[in-house]
Structure formats: structure tokens, C-alpha cells
């Protein structure tokens, strides 16, 4: 019995070295996010300070990383994976049985200590498999951080653009109301036709409808941002900037974008980890194809009359009906399935990077065209019309008609600017693999 206890103590020493980390593996997630230029979550105490000022895109992302409930759930999944990893480094508990039989000659006592030998033999392979699964969980959590950051940034651009559009449409409606009132008075004085007055009234009716839609879009976009940031109650009263950020002086250029993305994308790294894990699992399946249940027992029996018997017992499952070939074939098919999915993922990722890069530059070109060509031309026309009106060369209604023609151009310029910033965020997501989560 003493030798068995010494052997058991040695097994405990081998399996008891693994322990849970203090932060549930989140430090590795922060490192992965930082390496890809991702944001860092702020301290919880700074949340009120971030909401007390006009909310910037980066501050919105910081709040989302702190408050988003789905992201917190992914951290819990990481904790589960870490627990599985630590458990894989520990042996199953030994089993002890005790039997006492009374017969005609006295009492027979049987003592048996069962040690899980197969668990010890396969522990290195099992632990390596769980290590890769844990690393995959870290990659998934990091990808979730980047995905939440990307969606929050896009929602912020959408909310600010919607507010900017609603504010502009309020000005349009005010101008339309003034024009309709003036037309009504001119009609009553007999200086205006019913047709011309109806046109001004129709413009007002259209402006009212556009303003209603703009305000509804403003609420919808703001609520989307609120959900991503995980806010409620008084926290939802934050203030957004009145307009979108200006365009950069020039669009950014990324050399070898596809190659950088392949080395940097988290979904590609996850696929590689999955393949490595399945390869390890296949090796484990082959190793235990015939020997999948092996227990060693130490026996110490006392028989009637005081005689004692010691020894050992080995329990081995005999592969009489199941030779393990089906399990090996299943493992090989699972590996080939993951291999083909990884190859398809790489093709999709390269295409996504190319498309995002082209869309980014195209969006910049459109937004710059509106900024440098369309809007200045409309303003120039408006200034010329105002000079003509001041010189009494045109009527006030011609001035208002020119203002009506500017509505579509201004709204299109706001949308183009919004689309550029969303394309900028989409390109960043495509380079890191966060876009693959949409």
C-alpha cells in the first residue's frame, strides 16, 4: 500500500501544476487586440467622464468595450476554455473500493485502489489539444472585441450623419414654411397665381415628410449606438457632435494589403489553430484506437483466518467488436472538412480585403467630389442668385426655388462623407478579420 500511495502522490504532483489565471485569459486578448491597432477598454470609473462631453467615435468604442454584454459573454466563454485547459492537466481521481464478506470461516476483506493510467499516458496529447482550443478561444474573444469596436464606430458615424441631416432638414422646412406663407399672401393680394402657390405648398409638404423621415432615422441610428454601448437610463442622454469629421487630406495607401491581412487576420489564425488542434486530436484517436480503457489496481486483501494477500490487477478493454477504425475515419474526415473550410476562408478573406480597399478609395473619391466640386458650385450659384435678388433682378420665389435645388446635393454630400468613414472602418475590419464576424 505504501508504494501505491507514493505512486499516487507522484501523479498528483504531475497533474497539480496547472492553475487558473487571475484575469481569465483576458491579458492575452488585450495583447492580440493591441497588436492589430485595436482600442483598449477604459477604467469603469471613467465612464461618466466620457459621457459628460460630446461623444467622439473613439470614446464610443471605449464605452462599448466596457459595457457591451455580448462582449462580456465572450469573455465568459474564454473562462470556460481556460477551465477545460486546466482540467486537461489534471488526472481523474483514483477510485478506492472496500469489500467485507462474512462466511462460515470468518470475514474476508478486499481493498482495491484504481489508478487511471490511460489518463496519464494521454495527458500530454490531451493538454496540447486543450491548449490550442484555449488559444482559439482567445482569438475568438479578440475578434469579438474588434467586431464590437467596428460596429460601434460605424453606428457612431451613422448617428452623427443622421443628426446632421435632421438638423439640415429642419432648416429646409423653416425656409419652406416661409415661402409657403409668402405665396399665400401674394395669392390673396392677387399678385401670384394659384399654380405658383400650389408649388410652394407642395414643397412644404415634401419638406415636412423628409424631416419626419430624417428624425426617425436619427432616433434609429442613435438607438443602435446605445445598444452597442450597453447604456440605459440617464446614460442615454449623451450628446453627439453636430457634424461628421472632415475628410483626411488624402486616403491611406496599404502596400501588400492581402499579404498583411493573411498574416494579421484573426479568423485565419483561428482556422490554423483549428487545423493544428484537429491534427492533434487525430493523433490522439489513433493512439487510443485499441487501448482506450486501461486501469491499474493495487490489491490488498485480508482473508478469513488472518491471511493477507497483495498484488495488482489490470483492466483492459478488448477490441473485439469495435477496432476503432470508424473513430479514426471520422477524425480524418473532420480534419479534411476543416482544411477545405480554411482554404475557402482564405479565398474569401483575400477577396474581402480587395473589395474593402477599392470601396474605401471609391468612397473617398465620391466624398471629395462633393466637397470640392458639387457643394462649392451650389454655393456659388446660391451666392450669385442672392446678388441678383439684392439687385432686384429676380424675385424672392426664384431665390427659394434655387434653395430647393440644393437640398438633394447637401444631403448627398452628408451621405458621401458618412459612407467614407464607414468604408474606412470596414477596411480596418477587413485587415484584422473582424469583418468576418458580420
CSV table of C-alpha atoms in Angstrom, one decimal:
chain,number,residue,atom,x,y,z
A,1,UNK,CA,0.0,0.0,0.0
A,2,UNK,CA,2.9,2.3,0.8
A,3,UNK,CA,4.2,2.0,-2.8
A,4,UNK,CA,0.8,2.8,-4.2
A,5,UNK,CA,0.5,5.9,-2.1
A,6,UNK,CA,3.9,7.1,-3.3
A,7,UNK,CA,2.9,6.5,-6.9
A,8,UNK,CA,-0.4,8.3,-6.3
A,9,UNK,CA,1.5,11.3,-4.8
A,10,UNK,CA,3.7,11.4,-7.8
A,11,UNK,CA,0.7,11.6,-10.1
A,12,UNK,CA,-0.8,14.4,-8.1
A,13,UNK,CA,2.5,16.3,-8.4
A,14,UNK,CA,2.4,15.9,-12.2
A,15,UNK,CA,-1.2,17.0,-12.6
A,16,UNK,CA,-1.5,19.7,-9.9
A,17,UNK,CA,0.9,22.3,-11.5
A,18,UNK,CA,-1.8,23.9,-13.8
A,19,UNK,CA,-4.0,26.6,-12.3
A,20,UNK,CA,-6.4,29.3,-13.5
A,21,UNK,CA,-5.1,32.7,-14.3
A,22,UNK,CA,-6.2,35.8,-12.3
A,23,UNK,CA,-8.0,37.5,-15.2
A,24,UNK,CA,-9.4,34.5,-17.0
A,25,UNK,CA,-7.1,34.8,-20.0
A,26,UNK,CA,-8.0,38.4,-20.9
A,27,UNK,CA,-4.5,39.6,-20.9
A,28,UNK,CA,-3.8,37.5,-24.0
A,29,UNK,CA,-6.9,39.0,-25.6
A,30,UNK,CA,-5.7,42.6,-24.9
A,31,UNK,CA,-2.3,41.7,-26.4
A,32,UNK,CA,-3.9,40.4,-29.6
A,33,UNK,CA,-6.1,43.4,-30.0
A,34,UNK,CA,-3.2,45.8,-29.3
A,35,UNK,CA,-1.0,44.1,-31.9
A,36,UNK,CA,-3.7,44.9,-34.5
A,37,UNK,CA,-4.1,48.5,-33.6
A,38,UNK,CA,-7.3,47.9,-31.7
A,39,UNK,CA,-8.6,50.1,-28.8
A,40,UNK,CA,-8.2,49.4,-25.1
A,41,UNK,CA,-11.1,49.4,-22.7
A,42,UNK,CA,-11.0,52.3,-20.2
A,43,UNK,CA,-11.4,52.0,-16.4
A,44,UNK,CA,-15.0,51.7,-15.3
A,45,UNK,CA,-14.7,54.9,-13.2
A,46,UNK,CA,-14.1,57.0,-16.4
A,47,UNK,CA,-17.5,56.0,-18.0
A,48,UNK,CA,-19.3,59.1,-16.5
A,49,UNK,CA,-16.5,61.4,-17.7
A,50,UNK,CA,-16.7,60.0,-21.2
A,51,UNK,CA,-20.5,60.6,-21.3
A,52,UNK,CA,-20.2,64.1,-19.9
A,53,UNK,CA,-18.7,65.5,-23.0
A,54,UNK,CA,-19.7,65.4,-26.7
A,55,UNK,CA,-19.1,61.8,-27.6
A,56,UNK,CA,-16.4,61.1,-30.1
A,57,UNK,CA,-16.1,57.9,-32.1
A,58,UNK,CA,-13.2,56.6,-30.1
A,59,UNK,CA,-14.9,57.3,-26.8
A,60,UNK,CA,-18.0,55.5,-28.0
A,61,UNK,CA,-15.8,52.5,-28.8
A,62,UNK,CA,-14.2,52.6,-25.4
A,63,UNK,CA,-17.6,52.6,-23.7
A,64,UNK,CA,-18.8,49.7,-25.9
A,65,UNK,CA,-15.7,47.6,-24.9
A,66,UNK,CA,-16.6,48.3,-21.3
A,67,UNK,CA,-20.3,47.8,-21.4
A,68,UNK,CA,-21.3,45.6,-24.3
A,69,UNK,CA,-23.0,42.5,-22.9
A,70,UNK,CA,-22.2,40.2,-25.8
A,71,UNK,CA,-18.6,41.0,-25.4
A,72,UNK,CA,-18.7,40.2,-21.7
A,73,UNK,CA,-20.3,36.8,-22.7
A,74,UNK,CA,-17.3,36.1,-25.0
A,75,UNK,CA,-15.0,36.7,-22.0
A,76,UNK,CA,-17.0,34.1,-20.1
A,77,UNK,CA,-16.5,31.6,-22.9
A,78,UNK,CA,-12.8,32.3,-22.6
A,79,UNK,CA,-13.0,31.4,-19.0
A,80,UNK,CA,-14.7,28.1,-19.8
A,81,UNK,CA,-11.9,27.3,-22.3
A,82,UNK,CA,-9.3,28.1,-19.7
A,83,UNK,CA,-11.0,25.8,-17.2
A,84,UNK,CA,-11.0,23.0,-19.7
A,85,UNK,CA,-7.3,23.5,-20.3
A,86,UNK,CA,-6.5,23.4,-16.6
A,87,UNK,CA,-8.7,20.3,-16.2
A,88,UNK,CA,-6.9,18.6,-19.0
A,89,UNK,CA,-3.7,18.9,-16.9
A,90,UNK,CA,-5.2,17.1,-14.0
A,91,UNK,CA,-5.7,13.3,-13.7
A,92,UNK,CA,-9.1,11.8,-12.9
A,93,UNK,CA,-9.5,11.0,-9.3
A,94,UNK,CA,-8.4,7.4,-8.3
A,95,UNK,CA,-11.2,5.0,-7.2
A,96,UNK,CA,-11.0,3.1,-3.9
A,97,UNK,CA,-13.2,0.2,-3.2
A,98,UNK,CA,-13.6,-1.8,0.1
A,99,UNK,CA,-15.4,-5.1,0.5
A,100,UNK,CA,-16.2,-7.1,3.6
A,101,UNK,CA,-17.7,-10.6,3.3
A,102,UNK,CA,-18.6,-12.8,6.2
A,103,UNK,CA,-18.5,-16.5,5.6
A,104,UNK,CA,-18.5,-19.7,7.6
A,105,UNK,CA,-14.8,-19.5,8.2
A,106,UNK,CA,-14.8,-15.8,9.2
A,107,UNK,CA,-14.5,-12.4,7.4
A,108,UNK,CA,-12.9,-11.7,4.0
A,109,UNK,CA,-11.8,-8.1,3.4
A,110,UNK,CA,-10.9,-6.8,0.0
A,111,UNK,CA,-9.4,-3.4,-0.7
A,112,UNK,CA,-8.8,-2.0,-4.2
A,113,UNK,CA,-7.2,1.2,-5.4
A,114,UNK,CA,-7.9,2.0,-9.1
A,115,UNK,CA,-5.4,4.4,-10.8
A,116,UNK,CA,-6.3,6.0,-14.2
A,117,UNK,CA,-3.2,5.0,-16.1
A,118,UNK,CA,-4.6,5.8,-19.6
A,119,UNK,CA,-5.3,9.3,-18.5
A,120,UNK,CA,-1.7,9.8,-17.5
A,121,UNK,CA,-0.4,8.3,-20.8
A,122,UNK,CA,-2.6,10.5,-23.0
A,123,UNK,CA,-2.3,13.7,-20.8
A,124,UNK,CA,0.4,15.4,-23.0
A,125,UNK,CA,-1.7,15.0,-26.1
A,126,UNK,CA,-4.9,16.0,-24.4
A,127,UNK,CA,-3.4,19.0,-22.8
A,128,UNK,CA,-1.9,20.1,-26.2
A,129,UNK,CA,-5.3,19.8,-27.7
A,130,UNK,CA,-7.0,21.9,-25.0
A,131,UNK,CA,-4.1,24.4,-25.2
A,132,UNK,CA,-4.9,25.0,-28.8
A,133,UNK,CA,-8.6,25.3,-28.1
A,134,UNK,CA,-7.9,27.8,-25.4
A,135,UNK,CA,-5.8,29.8,-27.8
A,136,UNK,CA,-8.7,29.6,-30.3
A,137,UNK,CA,-11.0,31.0,-27.6
A,138,UNK,CA,-8.6,33.9,-27.1
A,139,UNK,CA,-8.6,34.6,-30.8
A,140,UNK,CA,-12.4,34.5,-30.9
A,141,UNK,CA,-12.6,36.9,-27.9
A,142,UNK,CA,-10.1,39.3,-29.6
A,143,UNK,CA,-12.1,39.1,-32.8
A,144,UNK,CA,-15.2,39.9,-30.9
A,145,UNK,CA,-13.5,43.0,-29.4
A,146,UNK,CA,-12.6,44.2,-32.9
A,147,UNK,CA,-16.0,43.4,-34.2
A,148,UNK,CA,-17.8,45.4,-31.5
A,149,UNK,CA,-15.3,48.3,-32.0
A,150,UNK,CA,-16.0,48.2,-35.7
A,151,UNK,CA,-19.8,48.1,-35.4
A,152,UNK,CA,-19.8,50.8,-32.7
A,153,UNK,CA,-17.6,53.1,-34.9
A,154,UNK,CA,-20.0,52.6,-37.9
A,155,UNK,CA,-23.0,53.2,-35.7
A,156,UNK,CA,-21.4,56.5,-34.4
A,157,UNK,CA,-20.9,57.7,-38.0
A,158,UNK,CA,-24.4,56.8,-38.8
A,159,UNK,CA,-25.9,58.5,-35.8
A,160,UNK,CA,-23.9,61.7,-36.3
A,161,UNK,CA,-24.8,61.8,-40.0
A,162,UNK,CA,-28.5,61.2,-39.2
A,163,UNK,CA,-28.4,64.1,-36.7
A,164,UNK,CA,-26.7,66.3,-39.2
A,165,UNK,CA,-29.3,65.5,-41.9
A,166,UNK,CA,-32.2,66.1,-39.5
A,167,UNK,CA,-30.8,69.5,-38.5
A,168,UNK,CA,-30.4,70.5,-42.1
A,169,UNK,CA,-33.9,69.3,-42.9
A,170,UNK,CA,-35.3,71.5,-40.1
A,171,UNK,CA,-33.7,74.5,-41.8
A,172,UNK,CA,-35.2,73.4,-45.1
A,173,UNK,CA,-38.7,73.1,-43.6
A,174,UNK,CA,-38.4,76.5,-42.0
A,175,UNK,CA,-37.5,78.0,-45.4
A,176,UNK,CA,-40.4,76.1,-47.0
A,177,UNK,CA,-42.8,77.4,-44.4
A,178,UNK,CA,-41.7,81.0,-45.0
A,179,UNK,CA,-42.0,80.5,-48.8
A,180,UNK,CA,-45.5,79.0,-48.5
A,181,UNK,CA,-46.7,81.8,-46.2
A,182,UNK,CA,-45.4,84.4,-48.6
A,183,UNK,CA,-47.0,82.7,-51.6
A,184,UNK,CA,-50.3,82.6,-49.7
A,185,UNK,CA,-50.2,86.3,-49.1
A,186,UNK,CA,-49.2,87.0,-52.6
A,187,UNK,CA,-52.1,84.9,-53.9
A,188,UNK,CA,-54.6,86.8,-51.6
A,189,UNK,CA,-53.2,90.1,-52.9
A,190,UNK,CA,-53.7,88.9,-56.5
A,191,UNK,CA,-50.0,89.1,-57.4
A,192,UNK,CA,-49.5,85.3,-57.6
A,193,UNK,CA,-51.2,82.5,-59.5
A,194,UNK,CA,-52.8,79.5,-57.8
A,195,UNK,CA,-50.4,77.2,-59.6
A,196,UNK,CA,-47.3,79.0,-58.2
A,197,UNK,CA,-48.8,79.0,-54.7
A,198,UNK,CA,-49.6,75.3,-55.0
A,199,UNK,CA,-45.9,74.6,-56.0
A,200,UNK,CA,-44.7,76.3,-52.8
A,201,UNK,CA,-47.2,74.4,-50.7
A,202,UNK,CA,-46.2,71.1,-52.3
A,203,UNK,CA,-42.5,71.9,-51.5
A,204,UNK,CA,-43.5,72.5,-47.9
A,205,UNK,CA,-45.5,69.2,-47.7
A,206,UNK,CA,-42.5,67.4,-49.1
A,207,UNK,CA,-40.1,69.1,-46.6
A,208,UNK,CA,-42.3,68.0,-43.7
A,209,UNK,CA,-42.3,64.4,-44.9
A,210,UNK,CA,-38.5,64.4,-45.3
A,211,UNK,CA,-38.0,66.0,-41.9
A,212,UNK,CA,-40.1,63.3,-40.3
A,213,UNK,CA,-38.1,60.5,-42.0
A,214,UNK,CA,-34.8,62.2,-41.0
A,215,UNK,CA,-35.9,62.4,-37.4
A,216,UNK,CA,-36.9,58.8,-37.4
A,217,UNK,CA,-33.6,57.8,-38.9
A,218,UNK,CA,-31.8,59.9,-36.2
A,219,UNK,CA,-33.6,58.0,-33.5
A,220,UNK,CA,-33.0,54.6,-35.0
A,221,UNK,CA,-29.2,55.3,-35.5
A,222,UNK,CA,-28.9,56.7,-32.0
A,223,UNK,CA,-30.6,53.6,-30.5
A,224,UNK,CA,-28.3,51.3,-32.5
A,225,UNK,CA,-25.3,53.1,-31.0
A,226,UNK,CA,-26.9,53.0,-27.5
A,227,UNK,CA,-27.4,49.2,-27.7
A,228,UNK,CA,-23.8,48.6,-28.8
A,229,UNK,CA,-22.5,50.8,-25.9
A,230,UNK,CA,-24.8,48.9,-23.5
A,231,UNK,CA,-26.2,52.1,-22.0
A,232,UNK,CA,-29.5,52.6,-20.2
A,233,UNK,CA,-31.4,55.2,-18.2
A,234,UNK,CA,-29.8,58.6,-17.8
A,235,UNK,CA,-26.7,57.3,-19.7
A,236,UNK,CA,-28.6,57.5,-23.0
A,237,UNK,CA,-28.7,61.3,-22.8
A,238,UNK,CA,-25.2,61.8,-24.2
A,239,UNK,CA,-24.5,64.5,-26.7
A,240,UNK,CA,-23.1,63.8,-30.2
A,241,UNK,CA,-21.1,66.2,-32.3
A,242,UNK,CA,-23.2,68.3,-34.8
A,243,UNK,CA,-21.3,67.1,-37.8
A,244,UNK,CA,-19.1,64.4,-39.1
A,245,UNK,CA,-15.3,64.7,-39.1
A,246,UNK,CA,-13.6,66.3,-42.1
A,247,UNK,CA,-12.1,64.2,-44.8
A,248,UNK,CA,-8.4,63.5,-44.5
A,249,UNK,CA,-6.0,65.2,-46.8
A,250,UNK,CA,-5.5,62.0,-48.7
A,251,UNK,CA,-6.7,58.4,-48.5
A,252,UNK,CA,-4.3,56.0,-46.9
A,253,UNK,CA,-2.4,53.5,-49.0
A,254,UNK,CA,-1.6,50.0,-47.8
A,255,UNK,CA,1.1,48.1,-49.6
A,256,UNK,CA,0.7,44.3,-50.0
A,257,UNK,CA,-2.7,44.6,-48.3
A,258,UNK,CA,-3.6,40.9,-49.0
A,259,UNK,CA,-0.4,39.6,-47.5
A,260,UNK,CA,-0.7,41.8,-44.5
A,261,UNK,CA,-4.3,40.7,-43.9
A,262,UNK,CA,-3.4,37.0,-44.3
A,263,UNK,CA,-0.7,37.4,-41.5
A,264,UNK,CA,-2.9,39.6,-39.3
A,265,UNK,CA,-6.5,38.4,-39.6
A,266,UNK,CA,-7.8,36.6,-36.6
A,267,UNK,CA,-10.2,34.4,-38.5
A,268,UNK,CA,-7.2,33.0,-40.5
A,269,UNK,CA,-5.3,32.4,-37.3
A,270,UNK,CA,-8.3,30.7,-35.8
A,271,UNK,CA,-8.6,28.4,-38.8
A,272,UNK,CA,-4.9,27.5,-38.4
A,273,UNK,CA,-5.3,26.7,-34.7
A,274,UNK,CA,-8.3,24.5,-35.5
A,275,UNK,CA,-6.4,22.5,-38.1
A,276,UNK,CA,-3.5,22.1,-35.6
A,277,UNK,CA,-5.9,21.0,-32.9
A,278,UNK,CA,-7.7,18.5,-35.2
A,279,UNK,CA,-4.3,17.1,-36.2
A,280,UNK,CA,-3.5,16.5,-32.6
A,281,UNK,CA,-6.9,15.0,-32.0
A,282,UNK,CA,-6.4,12.7,-34.9
A,283,UNK,CA,-3.1,11.6,-33.3
A,284,UNK,CA,-4.9,11.0,-30.0
A,285,UNK,CA,-7.6,9.0,-31.7
A,286,UNK,CA,-5.0,6.8,-33.4
A,287,UNK,CA,-3.1,6.4,-30.1
A,288,UNK,CA,-6.2,5.2,-28.3
A,289,UNK,CA,-7.6,3.1,-31.2
A,290,UNK,CA,-7.1,-0.2,-29.5
A,291,UNK,CA,-6.3,0.8,-25.9
A,292,UNK,CA,-9.0,3.2,-24.8
A,293,UNK,CA,-9.6,1.9,-21.3
A,294,UNK,CA,-6.7,0.9,-19.1
A,295,UNK,CA,-6.8,0.9,-15.3
A,296,UNK,CA,-4.3,-0.4,-12.9
A,297,UNK,CA,-5.5,-1.6,-9.4
A,298,UNK,CA,-3.5,-2.2,-6.3
A,299,UNK,CA,-5.0,-5.0,-4.3
A,300,UNK,CA,-4.6,-5.6,-0.5
A,301,UNK,CA,-6.9,-8.3,0.7
A,302,UNK,CA,-7.4,-10.0,4.1
A,303,UNK,CA,-8.9,-13.4,4.2
A,304,UNK,CA,-10.6,-15.3,6.9
A,305,UNK,CA,-8.1,-16.8,9.3
A,306,UNK,CA,-5.8,-13.7,9.2
A,307,UNK,CA,-4.0,-14.5,5.9
A,308,UNK,CA,-3.2,-11.4,3.8
A,309,UNK,CA,-2.9,-11.2,0.0
A,310,UNK,CA,-1.4,-8.3,-2.0
A,311,UNK,CA,-0.9,-7.8,-5.7
A,312,UNK,CA,-2.3,-5.8,-8.6
A,313,UNK,CA,-5.0,-6.0,-11.3
A,314,UNK,CA,-5.0,-4.6,-14.8
A,315,UNK,CA,-8.3,-3.9,-16.5
A,316,UNK,CA,-8.1,-3.6,-20.3
A,317,UNK,CA,-11.0,-3.2,-22.8
A,318,UNK,CA,-10.7,-5.9,-25.5
A,319,UNK,CA,-11.3,-4.5,-29.1
A,320,UNK,CA,-13.5,-7.5,-30.0
A,321,UNK,CA,-16.3,-5.7,-31.8
A,322,UNK,CA,-15.0,-2.2,-32.3
A,323,UNK,CA,-11.5,-1.9,-33.6
A,324,UNK,CA,-11.6,1.9,-33.6
A,325,UNK,CA,-11.4,2.3,-37.4
A,326,UNK,CA,-14.7,4.2,-37.5
A,327,UNK,CA,-13.4,6.8,-35.0
A,328,UNK,CA,-10.2,7.2,-36.9
A,329,UNK,CA,-12.1,7.7,-40.2
A,330,UNK,CA,-14.4,10.2,-38.6
A,331,UNK,CA,-11.4,12.2,-37.2
A,332,UNK,CA,-9.7,12.2,-40.7
A,333,UNK,CA,-12.9,13.4,-42.4
A,334,UNK,CA,-13.3,16.1,-39.8
A,335,UNK,CA,-9.8,17.3,-40.4
A,336,UNK,CA,-10.3,17.4,-44.2
A,337,UNK,CA,-13.5,19.3,-43.7
A,338,UNK,CA,-11.7,21.9,-41.6
A,339,UNK,CA,-8.9,22.0,-44.2
A,340,UNK,CA,-11.3,22.8,-47.0
A,341,UNK,CA,-13.1,25.4,-44.9
A,342,UNK,CA,-9.8,27.1,-44.0
A,343,UNK,CA,-8.9,27.3,-47.7
A,344,UNK,CA,-12.3,28.7,-48.6
A,345,UNK,CA,-11.9,31.2,-45.7
A,346,UNK,CA,-8.5,32.4,-47.1
A,347,UNK,CA,-10.0,32.9,-50.5
A,348,UNK,CA,-12.9,34.9,-49.1
A,349,UNK,CA,-10.6,37.0,-46.9
A,350,UNK,CA,-8.4,38.0,-49.8
A,351,UNK,CA,-11.5,39.0,-51.8
A,352,UNK,CA,-12.9,40.9,-48.9
A,353,UNK,CA,-9.6,42.9,-48.5
A,354,UNK,CA,-9.5,43.8,-52.2
A,355,UNK,CA,-13.2,44.8,-52.2
A,356,UNK,CA,-12.8,46.9,-49.0
A,357,UNK,CA,-9.7,48.6,-50.3
A,358,UNK,CA,-11.4,49.6,-53.6
A,359,UNK,CA,-14.6,50.6,-51.7
A,360,UNK,CA,-12.5,52.8,-49.4
A,361,UNK,CA,-10.8,54.7,-52.2
A,362,UNK,CA,-14.0,55.0,-54.2
A,363,UNK,CA,-15.9,56.4,-51.2
A,364,UNK,CA,-13.1,58.9,-50.6
A,365,UNK,CA,-13.3,60.0,-54.3
A,366,UNK,CA,-17.0,60.5,-54.1
A,367,UNK,CA,-16.9,62.4,-50.8
A,368,UNK,CA,-14.1,64.6,-52.1
A,369,UNK,CA,-16.0,65.3,-55.3
A,370,UNK,CA,-19.0,66.5,-53.3
A,371,UNK,CA,-16.7,68.5,-51.0
A,372,UNK,CA,-14.6,70.1,-53.7
A,373,UNK,CA,-17.0,70.3,-56.7
A,374,UNK,CA,-20.7,69.9,-56.1
A,375,UNK,CA,-21.2,71.8,-52.8
A,376,UNK,CA,-18.9,74.7,-53.8
A,377,UNK,CA,-20.7,75.0,-57.2
A,378,UNK,CA,-24.1,75.0,-55.5
A,379,UNK,CA,-22.9,77.7,-53.0
A,380,UNK,CA,-21.6,79.8,-55.9
A,381,UNK,CA,-24.9,79.6,-57.7
A,382,UNK,CA,-26.7,80.5,-54.5
A,383,UNK,CA,-24.4,83.5,-53.9
A,384,UNK,CA,-25.0,84.7,-57.5
A,385,UNK,CA,-28.7,84.3,-57.1
A,386,UNK,CA,-28.6,86.3,-53.8
A,387,UNK,CA,-26.7,89.1,-55.6
A,388,UNK,CA,-29.4,89.2,-58.3
A,389,UNK,CA,-32.1,89.3,-55.7
A,390,UNK,CA,-30.4,92.1,-53.9
A,391,UNK,CA,-30.2,93.9,-57.2
A,392,UNK,CA,-33.9,93.3,-57.7
A,393,UNK,CA,-33.2,91.2,-60.8
A,394,UNK,CA,-35.1,88.2,-59.5
A,395,UNK,CA,-37.9,87.6,-57.1
A,396,UNK,CA,-37.8,86.0,-53.7
A,397,UNK,CA,-39.5,82.9,-55.1
A,398,UNK,CA,-36.7,82.4,-57.6
A,399,UNK,CA,-34.3,82.6,-54.7
A,400,UNK,CA,-36.3,80.0,-52.8
A,401,UNK,CA,-36.5,77.8,-55.9
A,402,UNK,CA,-32.7,77.8,-56.1
A,403,UNK,CA,-32.6,76.8,-52.4
A,404,UNK,CA,-34.8,73.9,-53.1
A,405,UNK,CA,-32.5,72.6,-55.7
A,406,UNK,CA,-29.7,72.5,-53.1
A,407,UNK,CA,-31.5,70.1,-50.7
A,408,UNK,CA,-30.6,66.9,-52.6
A,409,UNK,CA,-27.0,67.9,-53.1
A,410,UNK,CA,-26.4,68.8,-49.4
A,411,UNK,CA,-28.0,65.5,-48.3
A,412,UNK,CA,-25.9,63.6,-50.8
A,413,UNK,CA,-22.7,65.3,-49.5
A,414,UNK,CA,-23.5,64.3,-46.0
A,415,UNK,CA,-24.2,60.7,-47.0
A,416,UNK,CA,-21.0,60.6,-49.1
A,417,UNK,CA,-19.0,61.8,-46.1
A,418,UNK,CA,-20.7,59.2,-43.8
A,419,UNK,CA,-20.0,56.4,-46.3
A,420,UNK,CA,-16.4,57.3,-46.5
A,421,UNK,CA,-15.9,56.9,-42.7
A,422,UNK,CA,-17.9,53.7,-42.7
A,423,UNK,CA,-15.7,52.4,-45.6
A,424,UNK,CA,-12.6,53.4,-43.6
A,425,UNK,CA,-13.8,51.3,-40.6
A,426,UNK,CA,-14.7,48.4,-42.9
A,427,UNK,CA,-11.2,48.4,-44.4
A,428,UNK,CA,-9.7,48.3,-40.9
A,429,UNK,CA,-12.0,45.4,-40.0
A,430,UNK,CA,-11.1,43.5,-43.2
A,431,UNK,CA,-7.4,43.8,-42.4
A,432,UNK,CA,-7.9,42.3,-38.9
A,433,UNK,CA,-10.6,39.7,-39.6
A,434,UNK,CA,-13.3,41.5,-37.5
A,435,UNK,CA,-15.4,41.9,-40.7
A,436,UNK,CA,-15.7,38.2,-41.0
A,437,UNK,CA,-17.9,38.2,-37.9
A,438,UNK,CA,-20.7,40.3,-39.6
